[in-house]
XYZ file of C-alpha atoms in Angstrom:
418
model
C 0.082 -0.133 0.034
C 1.048 3.172 -0.995
C 2.329 5.603 1.940
C 1.855 9.289 1.633
C 5.178 10.843 2.572
C 8.650 9.454 2.906
C 10.505 11.942 5.094
C 14.131 11.714 4.689
C 16.373 12.828 7.757
C 14.938 12.323 11.162
C 16.366 15.587 12.748
C 15.378 19.387 14.027
C 13.417 19.367 10.629
C 12.375 16.222 9.305
C 11.328 14.798 12.709
C 8.827 17.948 13.458
C 7.951 17.340 9.831
C 6.639 14.203 10.186
C 4.590 14.458 12.949
C 2.854 17.406 12.016
C 1.910 15.199 8.856
C 1.111 12.267 11.054
C -1.153 14.458 12.807
C -3.235 15.223 10.180
C -4.076 11.778 9.291
C -1.457 11.314 6.703
C 0.259 7.998 6.205
C 4.136 8.866 7.318
C 7.655 7.023 6.945
C 10.683 8.116 8.039
C 13.980 7.465 6.704
C 17.470 7.690 8.269
C 20.757 6.186 7.511
C 21.233 6.160 11.387
C 19.731 2.652 12.375
C 20.211 3.393 16.487
C 18.452 6.682 15.767
C 15.607 5.106 13.874
C 16.060 2.188 16.523
C 14.787 4.668 19.007
C 12.226 6.181 17.636
C 10.782 3.062 16.735
C 11.000 2.464 20.393
C 9.131 5.859 21.188
C 11.991 7.852 22.683
C 12.708 11.632 20.917
C 16.141 12.678 20.318
C 15.267 16.554 19.874
C 14.056 19.314 22.396
C 10.802 20.138 20.504
C 9.227 16.217 20.678
C 8.477 14.174 23.601
C 8.695 10.619 23.762
C 5.023 10.523 24.260
C 5.054 12.924 21.416
C 6.958 9.766 19.158
C 4.787 7.404 20.526
C 1.587 9.153 19.566
C 3.073 9.277 16.253
C 3.601 5.487 16.256
C 0.324 5.153 17.313
C -0.897 7.038 14.428
C 0.975 4.658 12.006
C 4.373 6.475 11.790
C 7.537 4.107 11.486
C 11.347 4.857 10.825
C 13.019 2.650 8.668
C 16.702 2.336 6.868
C 15.773 0.083 4.523
C 15.624 2.806 1.384
C 13.677 0.187 -0.775
C 10.614 1.737 1.051
C 11.149 5.446 -0.384
C 9.674 3.158 -3.586
C 5.878 2.959 -1.439
C 5.585 6.819 -1.108
C 3.559 9.218 -3.442
C 6.276 12.236 -2.045
C 9.709 12.275 -1.015
C 10.740 15.082 1.265
C 14.584 15.973 1.987
C 15.404 17.317 5.472
C 19.175 16.448 5.566
C 22.067 18.547 6.849
C 23.862 20.676 4.828
C 26.919 22.051 6.643
C 30.306 24.049 5.435
C 33.977 22.214 4.654
C 36.582 23.545 6.533
C 37.388 26.151 4.074
C 33.888 27.021 4.343
C 32.091 25.972 0.934
C 28.857 23.838 1.192
C 28.875 20.153 2.155
C 26.074 19.136 -0.162
C 27.313 15.267 0.678
C 24.136 14.121 2.580
C 21.979 15.952 0.119
C 23.337 14.269 -2.862
C 23.407 10.734 -0.706
C 19.805 11.306 0.069
C 18.745 12.331 -3.400
C 20.568 9.481 -4.947
C 18.500 6.816 -2.642
C 15.620 8.731 -4.151
C 16.268 8.465 -8.066
C 16.899 4.956 -7.197
C 13.162 4.512 -6.082
C 11.772 7.275 -8.293
C 8.996 6.048 -10.044
C 6.329 7.821 -12.130
C 4.056 10.485 -11.036
C 6.011 10.882 -7.756
C 6.831 14.536 -5.464
C 10.097 15.035 -4.530
C 11.260 18.244 -2.388
C 14.355 19.353 -1.296
C 13.831 21.230 2.228
C 17.701 21.052 3.448
C 19.097 25.126 3.362
C 21.606 25.514 -0.086
C 22.629 27.484 -2.624
C 20.313 29.152 -5.189
C 20.539 26.829 -8.059
C 20.771 23.391 -5.778
C 17.650 21.852 -6.717
C 17.965 22.890 -10.574
C 21.411 21.857 -10.895
C 22.713 18.728 -8.359
C 19.196 17.314 -7.169
C 17.485 17.257 -10.972
C 20.151 15.700 -12.934
C 20.518 12.650 -10.275
C 16.931 12.702 -10.487
C 17.026 12.399 -14.401
C 19.577 10.426 -14.539
C 17.175 6.666 -14.663
C 15.306 8.491 -17.218
C 12.411 9.562 -15.776
C 12.169 13.557 -16.556
C 10.988 16.439 -14.037
C 8.265 18.651 -14.563
C 6.805 15.424 -17.188
C 7.377 12.229 -15.609
C 7.482 13.388 -12.113
C 7.363 16.559 -9.855
C 10.002 18.576 -7.995
C 10.108 20.474 -5.878
C 11.716 23.175 -3.036
C 10.467 24.183 0.356
C 12.700 25.482 2.970
C 12.549 24.457 6.126
C 11.515 27.081 9.118
C 11.965 25.338 11.962
C 12.667 27.045 15.243
C 13.922 24.870 17.717
C 11.730 25.656 20.700
C 9.481 28.071 19.895
C 6.423 27.323 21.888
C 4.238 29.673 18.945
C 5.215 28.890 15.803
C 6.005 24.890 14.044
C 5.506 23.416 11.324
C 1.566 23.660 11.149
C 1.175 27.522 11.203
C 4.217 28.691 9.764
C 3.879 29.620 6.000
C 5.249 27.407 4.019
C 7.397 28.752 0.821
C 7.452 26.682 -1.919
C 8.749 26.989 -5.652
C 8.465 24.136 -8.065
C 10.653 23.111 -11.598
C 7.575 24.194 -13.367
C 3.880 25.476 -12.304
C 2.722 22.161 -11.888
C 5.193 21.237 -9.514
C 4.913 24.024 -7.175
C 1.073 23.088 -7.232
C 1.550 19.595 -6.500
C 4.073 20.699 -3.554
C 1.374 23.441 -2.409
C -1.339 20.558 -2.296
C 0.547 18.565 -0.193
C 2.292 20.530 2.519
C -1.566 21.858 2.263
C -3.122 18.933 3.791
C -0.945 19.844 7.353
C 0.493 23.651 6.858
C -1.898 26.979 7.446
C -0.079 28.796 4.508
C 1.719 27.696 1.668
C 3.544 30.541 0.055
C 4.206 29.891 -3.913
C 7.264 31.620 -5.656
C 8.192 31.664 -9.360
C 10.248 29.057 -9.211
C 13.033 27.033 -6.902
C 15.694 29.488 -7.584
C 13.406 32.214 -5.370
C 12.515 29.645 -3.002
C 16.179 28.929 -1.846
C 16.993 32.355 -2.287
C 14.440 33.087 0.256
C 15.697 31.039 3.102
C 19.116 32.662 2.953
C 17.943 35.930 2.890
C 15.813 35.280 5.874
C 18.592 34.222 7.791
C 21.339 36.844 6.201
C 18.851 39.686 7.473
C 19.694 38.882 10.891
C 23.389 37.984 10.304
C 23.929 41.477 9.154
C 21.735 42.980 11.961
C 23.304 40.851 14.765
C 26.395 42.087 13.372
C 25.557 45.129 13.438
C 24.504 45.379 17.171
C 27.780 43.538 17.785
C 30.037 45.674 16.838
C 27.482 48.305 18.407
C 28.595 46.602 21.473
C 32.083 47.040 21.432
C 32.043 50.652 21.203
C 29.422 51.147 23.255
C 31.371 49.597 26.072
C 34.330 51.870 25.561
C 31.801 54.559 25.264
C 29.947 54.256 28.417
C 27.221 53.993 26.761
C 24.510 51.107 27.826
C 23.866 49.744 24.997
C 20.766 47.220 26.292
C 18.940 50.842 27.341
C 19.705 51.710 24.080
C 17.808 49.235 22.133
C 15.134 49.008 24.600
C 14.622 53.047 23.823
C 14.770 52.405 20.117
C 12.416 49.576 20.009
C 9.648 52.205 21.814
C 9.409 53.266 18.159
C 6.160 51.712 16.632
C 6.957 51.339 12.686
C 10.552 51.390 11.192
C 12.994 49.303 13.575
C 13.093 46.256 14.476
C 15.420 44.585 17.926
C 18.400 42.566 17.616
C 20.632 41.716 20.557
C 24.541 41.649 21.099
C 26.087 38.192 22.730
C 28.871 36.399 22.586
C 28.609 35.019 19.188
C 25.831 33.424 17.001
C 24.965 29.627 16.888
C 22.781 27.329 15.716
C 22.726 25.854 11.481
C 21.129 28.667 10.353
C 23.318 32.187 10.977
C 26.675 30.534 11.215
C 25.735 28.504 8.188
C 23.118 29.719 6.110
C 24.653 32.892 4.467
C 27.515 31.283 3.581
C 25.873 29.537 1.096
C 24.866 32.808 -0.032
C 28.049 34.345 0.000
C 30.048 31.551 -1.076
C 27.316 31.179 -4.160
C 28.402 34.603 -5.113
C 31.902 34.527 -5.062
C 31.708 31.575 -7.528
C 29.476 31.905 -9.852
C 30.420 35.981 -10.056
C 33.628 36.338 -8.850
C 32.963 38.839 -6.104
C 32.810 39.107 -2.672
C 28.891 39.370 -1.032
C 30.959 41.827 1.232
C 27.408 42.739 3.401
C 27.726 38.648 4.128
C 31.296 38.520 4.797
C 31.672 41.477 7.137
C 28.957 40.302 9.398
C 30.389 36.888 9.416
C 33.944 38.505 10.406
C 32.197 40.689 13.239
C 30.115 38.103 14.196
C 33.008 35.134 14.160
C 35.232 37.335 16.670
C 32.712 37.676 19.680
C 33.577 34.766 21.431
C 37.278 36.217 21.122
C 35.981 39.488 22.161
C 34.074 38.280 25.206
C 37.463 36.186 26.092
C 39.351 39.701 26.648
C 36.372 41.202 28.443
C 36.654 38.226 30.680
C 39.955 38.784 30.597
C 40.207 43.030 31.845
C 37.633 42.102 34.258
C 39.878 40.264 36.246
C 42.912 41.759 35.790
C 40.738 44.673 37.153
C 40.722 42.554 40.578
C 44.236 42.182 40.142
C 43.732 38.265 39.440
C 45.616 36.666 36.404
C 43.719 35.144 33.714
C 45.721 31.779 34.174
C 45.022 29.854 36.552
C 41.981 31.462 36.882
C 38.431 29.350 37.402
C 36.556 30.755 35.274
C 32.711 29.087 35.369
C 30.775 29.178 32.149
C 26.773 29.566 32.524
C 24.548 27.818 29.426
C 26.734 26.304 26.799
C 23.648 25.549 24.102
C 23.432 27.933 21.206
C 19.753 28.942 22.338
C 18.211 29.387 25.876
C 16.189 26.430 26.596
C 17.036 23.944 24.775
C 19.727 21.756 24.616
C 20.439 21.721 21.189
C 24.443 22.779 20.919
C 24.734 22.906 16.847
C 27.526 25.956 16.512
C 27.478 26.877 20.191
C 29.879 30.338 20.545
C 30.564 28.346 23.929
C 32.574 26.066 22.279
C 35.339 28.870 20.751
C 35.037 31.066 23.674
C 36.054 28.218 26.303
C 38.751 27.580 23.368
C 40.110 31.443 24.106
C 39.693 31.744 27.476
C 41.643 27.918 27.964
C 44.777 29.440 26.106
C 44.764 32.529 28.437
C 45.031 29.584 31.145
C 42.140 29.640 32.482
C 40.525 26.669 34.058
C 36.831 25.972 33.009
C 34.066 24.486 34.199
C 30.297 24.778 32.980
C 26.479 24.383 34.254
C 23.865 23.828 32.167
C 20.906 22.471 32.870
C 20.396 20.343 29.640
C 23.425 18.999 28.853
C 24.806 16.329 30.325
C 28.478 16.240 29.124
C 30.031 18.890 26.909
C 32.766 18.387 24.123
C 35.652 16.217 26.250
C 37.927 17.986 23.877
C 37.279 21.241 25.758
C 38.118 19.806 28.920
C 36.131 21.864 31.240
C 34.398 20.024 34.141
C 30.670 19.444 34.730
C 28.998 21.139 37.901
C 26.195 19.678 39.364
C 25.821 22.405 42.311
C 24.989 25.553 40.433
C 24.666 27.648 43.494
C 28.306 26.868 45.092
C 29.804 27.067 42.151
C 28.894 30.624 41.609
C 30.610 31.326 45.083
C 33.487 29.697 44.428
C 34.133 30.926 40.713
C 37.233 33.887 40.240
C 34.627 34.613 37.136
C 31.140 33.704 36.007
C 30.449 34.174 32.702
C 26.646 34.146 31.210
C 26.978 32.369 27.975
C 23.373 31.228 27.311
C 20.385 32.776 29.773
C 18.241 29.695 30.328
C 15.156 30.459 32.286
C 16.071 28.154 35.058
C 18.800 31.021 36.074
C 17.764 33.892 38.077
C 20.767 35.907 36.834
C 20.044 38.623 39.403
C 20.657 36.141 42.301
C 23.594 34.548 40.457
C 25.212 37.803 40.271
C 24.819 38.687 43.713
C 26.345 35.216 44.793
C 29.373 35.734 42.885
C 32.879 37.044 42.900
C 32.590 39.085 39.567
C 29.792 38.271 36.941
C 29.915 38.588 33.470
C 26.510 39.309 31.923
C 26.738 38.627 27.858
C 22.518 37.840 27.051
C 21.690 41.622 29.062
C 19.054 39.791 31.123
C 20.813 41.089 34.710
C 19.151 44.311 35.831
C 22.041 44.565 39.276
C 25.089 46.794 39.464
C 26.150 42.858 40.942
C 26.928 41.848 37.074
C 28.888 43.263 33.939
C 27.257 43.534 31.179
C 28.347 43.165 27.188
């Protein structure tokens, strides 16, 4: 019996999508190459923040199952590719997972099938990389099967917007492909937004995150000179936010994290360099500014210790919150990693506390502490890296010898703010 859709890649994007489709009454299979992950899901265990074990059990009761058998892709009317798209070390896009997933679909492609790529990538990927791989077996996109791109818009930890009520952008290889993708998502998403084609849909995702990347870089740069000029940037942003039009608040921090901000804009700048031969200066400058923030925080920490007559070398520094975002366990591209390395290179002894992270990067040689209050009181310097709801920042600042707030959440003179 044919299933409505197979979701390829069961991570932060694919699994919530599978849940939404399953809840709408669709028959859904999840495919992943990670057998341990597949076995865990089939046993009713979740591995992402946004879904609980109970959610996975509910999905299973509705008919969802995960598999590592790619032959099951052939049983689906539609295949949605939701695999990671990281960067190579030199900064270029690594589409290895997209290629592997597309080849798996190609081996199981059948007439009338809809194939949608959701993985964030550079403009042209759907048409230039995915389509030739799918057409290698003789079927033609737009004639024998439908092909589209629909950028993921998952925001881990967001309690207000999820896959069902976040507008879904779709762009097809042909207008008929667009309509086929719109019909699929329309079964479980409230609003579908059509673009002219796949390239427009691919670029829309990159524009969304580049917009954030550039504006975060702006306030990070302002944080540096406002500190030197004795200006409270947090108060400045609060005042500017009172304007009911023409302004959106962005906030400085110890660096950017997650997949979207530190990764996605680089796909666009890399594409511009390779295809057009010149730099996308806004993106590259924003990347330069945001990438320097962990080192800037480390220097500020060094200065705080020096002002107290203490050397950074040998100092006990406690990092609070090591995930990239508040109130979730996701550590992808967390600025806490380069910050810990910079502090360690200055000779500091690093410890950390995070209610969502049981074990953190063994290569960082950071000691996990369980007794938060005792650790805060004992440390030479406490740095609030992520403002989890579990932390009463003002209270912790009052207990600490020195408290450095990189998130602007304290309202006490016991803390220094970024």
